[in-house]
Short mmCIF file of C-alpha atoms in Angstrom, two decimals:
data_model
loop_
_atom_site.label_atom_id
_atom_site.label_comp_id
_atom_site.label_asym_id
_atom_site.label_seq_id
_atom_site.Cartn_x
_atom_site.Cartn_y
_atom_site.Cartn_z
CA MET A 1398 58.74 98.00 79.90
CA ALA A 1399 61.03 95.35 81.41
CA SER A 1400 63.79 95.60 78.80
CA LEU A 1401 64.01 99.39 78.98
CA SER A 1402 63.98 99.41 82.75
CA ALA A 1403 66.76 96.76 82.71
CA ASP A 1404 68.84 99.19 80.55
CA LEU A 1405 68.45 101.87 83.30
CA GLU A 1406 69.57 99.49 86.09
CA PRO A 1407 72.92 100.24 87.67
CA SER A 1408 75.73 98.06 86.28
CA GLU A 1409 76.35 96.41 89.69
CA ALA A 1410 72.66 95.50 90.04
CA ARG A 1411 72.60 94.04 86.50
CA PHE A 1412 75.70 92.00 87.38
CA TRP A 1413 74.20 90.45 90.46
CA ARG A 1414 70.88 89.88 88.70
CA GLY A 1415 72.87 88.04 86.00
CA ILE A 1416 74.71 85.95 88.67
CA ARG A 1417 71.38 84.94 90.14
CA GLY A 1418 70.06 84.10 86.69
CA VAL A 1419 72.96 81.68 85.86
CA SER A 1420 71.79 78.02 85.66
CA TRP A 1421 74.07 76.84 88.44
CA GLY A 1422 72.59 73.35 88.23
CA LEU A 1423 73.85 73.12 84.68
CA VAL A 1424 77.28 74.46 85.77
CA LEU A 1425 77.44 71.71 88.46
CA LEU A 1426 76.63 69.00 85.93
CA ILE A 1427 79.31 70.38 83.56
CA CYS A 1428 81.87 70.46 86.41
CA THR A 1429 80.95 66.86 87.34
CA ALA A 1430 81.50 65.64 83.76
CA ALA A 1431 84.79 67.48 83.51
CA GLY A 1432 85.88 66.00 86.87
CA CYS A 1433 85.15 62.47 85.46
CA GLY A 1434 87.31 63.37 82.46
CA ILE A 1435 90.22 64.52 84.58
CA ALA A 1436 90.03 61.36 86.69
CA GLU A 1437 90.06 59.19 83.57
CA LEU A 1438 93.06 61.07 82.19
CA TYR A 1439 94.81 60.47 85.49
CA SER A 1440 94.05 56.78 85.04
CA ALA A 1441 95.10 56.70 81.37
CA ALA A 1442 98.52 57.98 82.43
CA ASP A 1443 98.88 55.02 84.88
CA GLY A 1444 98.00 57.03 87.95
CA SER A 1445 99.88 60.25 87.11
CA MET A 1446 98.62 63.81 86.72
CA GLN A 1447 101.18 64.21 83.91
CA PRO A 1448 101.04 64.65 80.98
CA TRP A 1449 97.25 65.01 80.55
CA ALA A 1450 95.27 65.48 83.73
CA THR A 1451 97.01 68.59 85.01
CA ARG A 1452 96.79 70.37 81.65
CA GLN A 1453 93.17 69.38 81.29
CA ALA A 1454 92.31 70.74 84.78
CA VAL A 1455 93.97 74.04 84.03
CA ARG A 1456 92.21 74.33 80.66
CA PHE A 1457 88.90 73.58 82.26
CA ALA A 1458 89.40 76.12 85.05
CA ILE A 1459 90.19 78.88 82.48
CA SER A 1460 87.34 77.79 80.24
CA LEU A 1461 84.95 77.80 83.19
CA ILE A 1462 85.73 81.49 83.85
CA LEU A 1463 85.23 82.29 80.17
CA MET A 1464 81.97 80.31 80.13
CA VAL A 1465 80.44 82.28 83.03
CA GLY A 1466 81.75 85.53 81.51
CA ALA A 1467 80.07 84.71 78.16
CA GLY A 1468 76.87 83.87 80.02
CA LEU A 1469 76.78 87.24 81.83
CA LEU A 1470 77.20 89.42 78.78
CA ASP A 1471 74.07 91.06 77.34
CA ILE A 1472 72.52 88.74 74.77
CA ARG A 1473 72.35 91.68 72.37
CA TYR A 1474 76.16 91.68 72.33
CA TRP A 1475 76.24 88.14 71.01
CA PHE A 1476 73.53 89.03 68.47
CA ARG A 1477 75.61 91.89 67.13
CA ALA A 1478 78.85 89.90 67.24
CA ALA A 1479 77.45 86.72 65.67
CA TYR A 1480 78.61 87.39 62.06
CA TRP A 1481 81.94 88.70 63.22
CA VAL A 1482 82.59 85.57 65.25
CA TYR A 1483 81.67 83.43 62.24
CA ALA A 1484 83.94 85.54 59.92
CA VAL A 1485 86.96 85.30 62.26
CA VAL A 1486 86.62 81.50 62.76
CA LEU A 1487 86.10 80.98 59.03
CA ALA A 1488 89.27 82.99 58.34
CA LEU A 1489 91.12 80.73 60.84
CA VAL A 1490 89.81 77.61 59.02
CA ILE A 1491 91.06 79.01 55.74
CA ALA A 1492 94.40 79.80 57.44
CA VAL A 1493 94.68 76.17 58.42
CA ASP A 1494 94.48 75.18 54.74
CA LEU A 1495 97.16 77.77 53.88
CA ARG A 1496 99.54 77.76 56.87
CA GLY A 1497 98.41 75.00 59.20
CA PHE A 1498 100.76 72.30 60.41
CA VAL A 1499 100.25 68.59 60.04
CA GLY A 1500 99.73 66.26 63.01
CA MET A 1501 98.64 62.60 62.93
CA GLY A 1502 98.27 62.76 59.15
CA ALA A 1503 95.90 65.70 59.14
CA GLN A 1504 96.34 69.44 58.69
CA ARG A 1505 93.98 70.83 61.33
CA TRP A 1506 95.98 73.08 63.62
CA ILE A 1507 97.44 76.59 63.73
CA ASP A 1508 100.42 77.12 66.02
CA LEU A 1509 99.84 80.37 67.88
CA GLY A 1510 102.94 79.89 70.09
CA VAL A 1511 101.07 79.72 73.35
CA ILE A 1512 98.55 77.19 72.15
CA GLN A 1513 97.86 75.07 69.11
CA LEU A 1514 94.39 75.97 67.87
CA GLN A 1515 92.03 73.72 65.94
CA PRO A 1516 89.54 76.17 64.31
CA SER A 1517 87.28 73.41 63.06
CA GLU A 1518 86.12 72.78 66.64
CA LEU A 1519 85.16 76.44 67.06
CA MET A 1520 83.39 76.39 63.67
CA ASN A 1521 80.52 74.30 65.12
CA VAL A 1522 79.68 77.04 67.60
CA ALA A 1523 80.24 79.89 65.11
CA VAL A 1524 77.89 78.39 62.57
CA VAL A 1525 75.13 78.03 65.17
CA LEU A 1526 75.62 81.60 66.34
CA ALA A 1527 75.51 83.01 62.79
CA LEU A 1528 72.46 80.96 61.75
CA ALA A 1529 70.59 81.95 64.91
CA ARG A 1530 71.00 85.61 64.11
CA TYR A 1531 70.11 85.12 60.41
CA PHE A 1532 66.90 83.25 61.06
CA HIS A 1533 65.88 85.57 63.88
CA SER A 1534 66.13 88.46 61.50
CA ARG A 1535 63.93 86.82 58.81
CA SER A 1536 60.18 86.55 58.82
CA GLY A 1537 58.28 83.28 58.46
CA GLU A 1538 57.53 84.15 54.84
CA ASP A 1539 61.24 84.77 54.06
CA VAL A 1540 62.18 81.35 55.54
CA GLY A 1541 59.72 79.76 53.14
CA ARG A 1542 61.46 81.28 50.08
CA ILE A 1543 64.42 79.48 48.63
CA ARG A 1544 66.32 82.67 47.73
CA PHE A 1545 66.61 83.50 51.45
CA LEU A 1546 68.05 80.05 52.17
CA ILE A 1547 70.99 80.23 49.79
CA LEU A 1548 73.19 82.43 51.99
CA PRO A 1549 72.74 80.36 55.20
CA ALA A 1550 73.21 77.15 53.24
CA LEU A 1551 76.56 78.46 51.90
CA ALA A 1552 77.50 79.45 55.51
CA ILE A 1553 77.27 75.74 56.34
CA VAL A 1554 78.61 74.05 53.20
CA VAL A 1555 81.72 76.31 52.71
CA PRO A 1556 83.26 75.68 56.14
CA ALA A 1557 82.20 71.96 55.98
CA ALA A 1558 84.03 71.58 52.69
CA LEU A 1559 87.11 73.29 54.08
CA VAL A 1560 87.07 71.07 57.19
CA LEU A 1561 86.57 67.95 55.10
CA LYS A 1562 89.64 68.91 53.10
CA GLU A 1563 91.85 69.04 56.27
CA PRO A 1564 90.62 66.18 56.47
CA ASP A 1565 88.20 66.05 59.41
CA LEU A 1566 85.18 64.00 58.34
CA GLY A 1567 83.57 63.93 61.82
CA THR A 1568 83.51 67.68 62.26
CA ALA A 1569 82.25 68.21 58.72
CA VAL A 1570 79.36 65.82 59.29
CA MET A 1571 78.52 67.60 62.55
CA LEU A 1572 78.48 70.97 60.74
CA LEU A 1573 76.07 69.63 58.14
CA ILE A 1574 73.76 67.94 60.62
CA SER A 1575 73.60 70.80 63.17
CA GLY A 1576 73.05 73.21 60.31
CA ALA A 1577 70.18 71.07 58.97
CA VAL A 1578 68.62 70.95 62.45
CA LEU A 1579 68.66 74.72 62.73
CA PHE A 1580 67.02 75.00 59.30
CA PHE A 1581 64.31 72.66 60.53
CA ILE A 1582 63.76 74.56 63.84
CA ALA A 1583 63.68 77.86 61.93
CA GLY A 1584 60.68 76.54 59.92
CA VAL A 1585 62.22 75.68 56.54
CA ARG A 1586 59.71 73.62 54.52
CA LEU A 1587 60.19 69.88 54.44
CA ARG A 1588 60.25 69.73 50.67
CA TYR A 1589 63.53 71.63 50.68
CA PHE A 1590 65.04 68.94 52.90
CA ALA A 1591 63.77 66.28 50.53
CA LEU A 1592 65.38 68.08 47.56
CA THR A 1593 68.63 68.52 49.46
CA GLY A 1594 68.61 64.85 50.46
CA ALA A 1595 68.11 63.81 46.87
CA ALA A 1596 70.94 66.13 45.75
CA ALA A 1597 73.24 64.75 48.50
CA ALA A 1598 72.49 61.16 47.46
CA ALA A 1599 73.31 62.03 43.87
CA ALA A 1600 76.52 63.63 44.97
CA LEU A 1601 77.71 60.65 47.05
CA PRO A 1602 79.93 59.23 44.29
CA GLY A 1603 81.74 62.53 43.99
CA VAL A 1604 82.10 62.79 47.76
CA TRP A 1605 83.51 59.24 47.82
CA ASN A 1606 86.20 60.19 45.37
CA PHE A 1607 86.99 63.26 47.46
CA LEU A 1608 87.71 61.16 50.60
CA ARG A 1609 91.29 60.20 51.50
CA ASP A 1610 92.35 56.61 51.23
CA TYR A 1611 92.50 56.15 55.01
CA GLN A 1612 88.87 57.50 55.32
CA LYS A 1613 87.69 54.95 52.83
CA THR A 1614 89.64 52.24 54.70
CA ARG A 1615 87.82 53.28 57.85
CA ILE A 1616 84.44 52.72 56.18
CA TYR A 1617 85.60 49.35 54.78
CA THR A 1618 86.81 48.45 58.25
CA PHE A 1619 83.44 49.43 59.79
CA LEU A 1620 81.69 47.03 57.39
CA ASP A 1621 84.20 44.22 58.16
CA PRO A 1622 86.55 44.93 61.17
CA ASP A 1623 88.04 41.42 61.02
CA SER A 1624 89.39 41.92 57.52
CA ASP A 1625 92.52 43.55 58.86
CA PRO A 1626 92.71 42.97 62.67
CA LEU A 1627 96.29 44.12 62.96
CA GLY A 1628 96.02 47.09 60.67
CA ALA A 1629 92.99 49.20 59.90
CA GLY A 1630 90.62 47.20 62.18
CA TYR A 1631 92.99 47.27 65.19
CA HIS A 1632 91.51 50.32 66.88
CA ILE A 1633 87.90 49.24 66.83
CA LEU A 1634 88.65 45.62 67.70
CA GLN A 1635 90.69 46.64 70.72
CA SER A 1636 87.99 49.03 71.70
CA LYS A 1637 85.37 46.27 71.62
CA ILE A 1638 87.63 43.94 73.58
CA ALA A 1639 88.06 46.64 76.29
CA LEU A 1640 84.34 47.34 76.40
CA GLY A 1641 83.58 43.65 76.75
CA SER A 1642 86.24 43.05 79.37
CA GLY A 1643 84.71 45.67 81.64
CA GLY A 1644 81.62 43.55 82.11
CA LEU A 1645 78.83 44.84 84.36
CA ILE A 1646 80.77 46.84 86.99
CA GLY A 1647 84.30 47.01 85.46
CA LYS A 1648 87.75 45.99 86.66
CA GLY A 1649 88.14 49.00 88.95
CA PHE A 1650 89.83 52.43 88.79
CA LEU A 1651 93.39 52.20 87.41
CA GLN A 1652 92.85 48.44 86.64
CA GLY A 1653 91.97 48.52 82.93
CA SER A 1654 94.29 46.06 81.31
CA GLN A 1655 93.64 47.02 77.68
CA SER A 1656 94.41 50.69 78.28
CA HIS A 1657 97.19 50.28 80.86
CA LEU A 1658 99.00 47.70 78.72
CA SER A 1659 98.74 50.08 75.76
CA PHE A 1660 96.56 47.82 73.63
CA LEU A 1661 93.98 50.54 73.40
CA PRO A 1662 95.02 53.42 71.03
CA GLU A 1663 94.25 57.07 71.64
CA LYS A 1664 93.03 56.20 75.12
CA GLN A 1665 93.19 59.81 76.22
CA THR A 1666 91.27 61.29 73.29
CA ASP A 1667 88.91 59.54 70.92
CA PHE A 1668 88.70 56.25 72.93
CA ILE A 1669 88.57 57.58 76.44
CA PHE A 1670 84.90 56.33 76.76
CA THR A 1671 86.31 52.81 76.29
CA THR A 1672 88.94 53.44 79.03
CA LEU A 1673 86.14 54.46 81.44
CA ALA A 1674 83.84 51.54 80.48
CA GLU A 1675 86.67 49.02 81.01
CA GLU A 1676 87.29 50.35 84.49
CA PHE A 1677 83.69 50.93 85.57
CA GLY A 1678 81.85 48.58 83.29
CA PHE A 1679 78.36 48.86 81.86
CA VAL A 1680 77.21 50.65 84.98
CA GLY A 1681 79.96 53.35 84.71
CA GLY A 1682 79.31 53.79 80.97
CA LEU A 1683 75.60 54.14 81.54
CA GLY A 1684 76.21 56.55 84.42
CA LEU A 1685 78.24 58.88 82.19
CA LEU A 1686 75.54 58.70 79.48
CA ALA A 1687 72.94 59.56 82.17
CA LEU A 1688 74.97 62.55 83.18
CA TYR A 1689 75.17 63.65 79.57
CA SER A 1690 71.41 63.20 79.23
CA LEU A 1691 70.81 65.44 82.25
CA ILE A 1692 72.95 68.16 80.65
CA ILE A 1693 71.07 67.80 77.34
CA VAL A 1694 67.65 67.95 78.99
CA TYR A 1695 68.75 70.95 81.07
CA GLY A 1696 69.92 72.64 77.89
CA PHE A 1697 66.70 72.01 76.01
CA ALA A 1698 64.74 73.44 78.97
CA ILE A 1699 66.82 76.57 78.96
CA ALA A 1700 66.46 77.03 75.17
CA LEU A 1701 62.74 76.39 75.09
CA ARG A 1702 62.04 78.94 77.86
CA SER A 1703 63.64 81.77 75.89
CA ARG A 1704 61.18 84.42 74.84
CA ASN A 1705 63.22 85.48 71.85
CA HIS A 1706 63.73 83.48 68.64
CA PHE A 1707 67.46 84.15 68.63
CA GLY A 1708 67.91 82.62 72.08
CA ARG A 1709 65.81 79.56 71.19
CA LEU A 1710 67.68 78.85 68.01
CA LEU A 1711 71.02 79.52 69.64
CA GLY A 1712 70.27 77.29 72.67
CA LEU A 1713 68.82 74.43 70.63
CA GLY A 1714 71.84 74.55 68.21
CA ILE A 1715 74.33 74.37 71.05
CA VAL A 1716 72.57 71.41 72.63
CA THR A 1717 72.29 69.72 69.27
CA ASN A 1718 76.05 70.07 68.80
CA PHE A 1719 76.70 68.60 72.23
CA PHE A 1720 74.38 65.70 71.60
CA LEU A 1721 76.00 64.94 68.26
CA SER A 1722 79.50 64.89 69.81
CA VAL A 1723 78.39 62.44 72.55
CA PHE A 1724 76.49 60.29 70.12
CA ILE A 1725 79.16 60.11 67.40
CA ASN A 1726 81.95 59.40 69.86
CA THR A 1727 80.22 56.68 71.80
CA ALA A 1728 78.74 55.06 68.69
CA MET A 1729 82.19 55.13 67.11
CA VAL A 1730 84.00 53.35 69.95
CA MET A 1731 81.21 50.77 70.04
CA GLY A 1732 81.62 50.03 66.33
CA LEU A 1733 78.18 51.27 65.40
CA ILE A 1734 79.56 53.93 62.97
CA PRO A 1735 82.92 54.35 61.33
CA VAL A 1736 85.81 55.88 63.27
CA VAL A 1737 85.75 59.63 62.42
CA GLY A 1738 87.80 61.24 65.25
CA VAL A 1739 85.19 63.19 67.21
CA PRO A 1740 86.29 63.79 70.84
CA LEU A 1741 83.98 63.04 73.81
CA PRO A 1742 82.99 66.48 75.15
CA LEU A 1743 84.36 67.45 78.60
CA ILE A 1744 86.12 64.07 78.87
CA SER A 1745 88.62 63.69 75.98
CA TYR A 1746 91.95 65.44 76.25
CA GLY A 1747 92.14 68.52 74.11
CA GLY A 1748 92.46 72.29 74.53
CA THR A 1749 90.41 73.63 71.61
CA ALA A 1750 87.72 70.99 72.05
CA MET A 1751 87.33 72.09 75.71
CA LEU A 1752 87.28 75.79 74.78
CA ALA A 1753 84.65 75.22 72.06
CA VAL A 1754 82.36 73.18 74.31
CA MET A 1755 82.60 75.64 77.18
CA PHE A 1756 82.09 78.63 74.86
CA GLY A 1757 78.95 76.90 73.60
CA PHE A 1758 77.77 76.37 77.17
CA GLY A 1759 78.48 80.03 77.92
CA LEU A 1760 76.14 80.99 75.09
CA LEU A 1761 73.53 78.53 76.45
CA ILE A 1762 73.83 80.06 79.92
CA ASN A 1763 73.43 83.48 78.38
CA VAL A 1764 70.17 82.36 76.78
CA GLY A 1765 69.00 81.32 80.24
CA VAL A 1766 70.10 84.57 81.94
CA HIS A 1767 68.45 86.74 79.30
CA GLY A 1768 65.55 84.42 78.51
CA ASP A 1769 62.97 87.18 79.20
CA THR A 1770 64.58 89.71 76.87
CA ARG A 1771 62.51 90.29 73.73
CA LEU A 1772 64.42 91.29 70.59
CA ASN A 1773 63.17 92.68 67.34
CA SER A 1774 64.60 91.69 64.00
CA ARG A 1775 67.58 93.96 64.42
CA GLY A 1776 68.44 92.58 67.85
CA GLU A 1777 67.14 95.62 69.69
CA PRO A 1778 64.94 95.30 72.84
CA ARG A 1779 61.25 95.64 72.38
CA PRO A 1780 58.53 96.16 75.01
CA SER A 1781 57.30 93.07 76.86
#
C-alpha cells in the first residue's frame, strides 16, 4: 500500500522525495515570467530599480520560498485546512468592508502595518480550495441534487457580492467564472447552468443599479471610447496608441514614448502589458502570451495526472484563475472588454497579487508532488 508505506517513511526521505517531485520546469517558467515583470518595472521607472522593481523582486523571492513550501506539505494538510483558509480570507474580506482604507477610489485594502493586504486577491484561491474539498467529499449522485449545490453556490456568491461592493468588479467576475468552472468540472448537470444563466440575465437590471457611476462609465466608454477622449476614454485610448506605436518589434527597451512621457496611466500595474508591447512590439507581446500558454499547459498536465479528485479540482481551479487573470488583463488593455482593474499575473506591481498567484502555484505544485496519493471522501489515504 503506497500511501501507508509513505507514512512510514522517515521525514528526511519524504522531504527529498518531495523535492524530486516538484515540477521544476514549471518553477523555471514562473521565474522567467516574474523576471520579465521586474525588467518592465525597471523600465517603467525610467531605468531605475526604485520604486517598483526592487520591491517586486523582494516580494517574488519571499513568495517563491512560500510557494515551494506549500508544494512540499502533505496534500492532506491542505484538504483539512481548506475550509479554515476560506473562513479566514472571508473574514478579511468582511473586515475590509468594516475597517478597510480607501485607495484610488476603492475600499479594498487592510493596513497590517508591515504590509497592505488586499483580501479579494486571496479570495480567488480560497474559493477554489474550499470547492475542491467540498466536491471531493460528495458522490456523483449528491452533485446531481440541487440541495447539495446551495452551500457551494453561496460560498461563491457571498464573497463575490462583498468584493463587488468594495468595489472590485474584475475580481468579482473572476470569482463567479472560476466557481462556475469548478461546478462544471465536478459534474454539475448542464440544466442547472441554464437555470442560473437565465436567473443572472433576469438580475442584470438590478446588478446595473448596484454598480458605481464610474463602473457604468467604463462600460459606456468601452462601447464608445472616443466619446470622452480626455476623460473616461483616456486610459484605453492611450493604451491603444502605445500598442500601435510598438509595431512588429517595438521601439526597444527603455524607449517606449507613451509610457516614459507619462501618457500611459497605471503603467506599472493594470497597463504593464501595454508598456511591454510598446517596447518589444507584437513579437514581444506574443512571446509573453506564449510563456503564459506554456505555464497554463504545464498546469493542466499536472492537474489531469492527479489520481485524486481533490487534486484534479484544485489544480484545474488554480489554472483557470491564472488563465482568467491573463485573459481579462490583456483583453482589457486592448479594448476588447471594459477596464475592470485586474493585474497581469507575475508582471504587474503588487504585493497581495504576487502572494495570491504564488500561493496558487504552490498548491498546484503540491498536486503534482502528491499526484499518486489516493484520498477517500474524508481526505484520508486509501490503498492504491
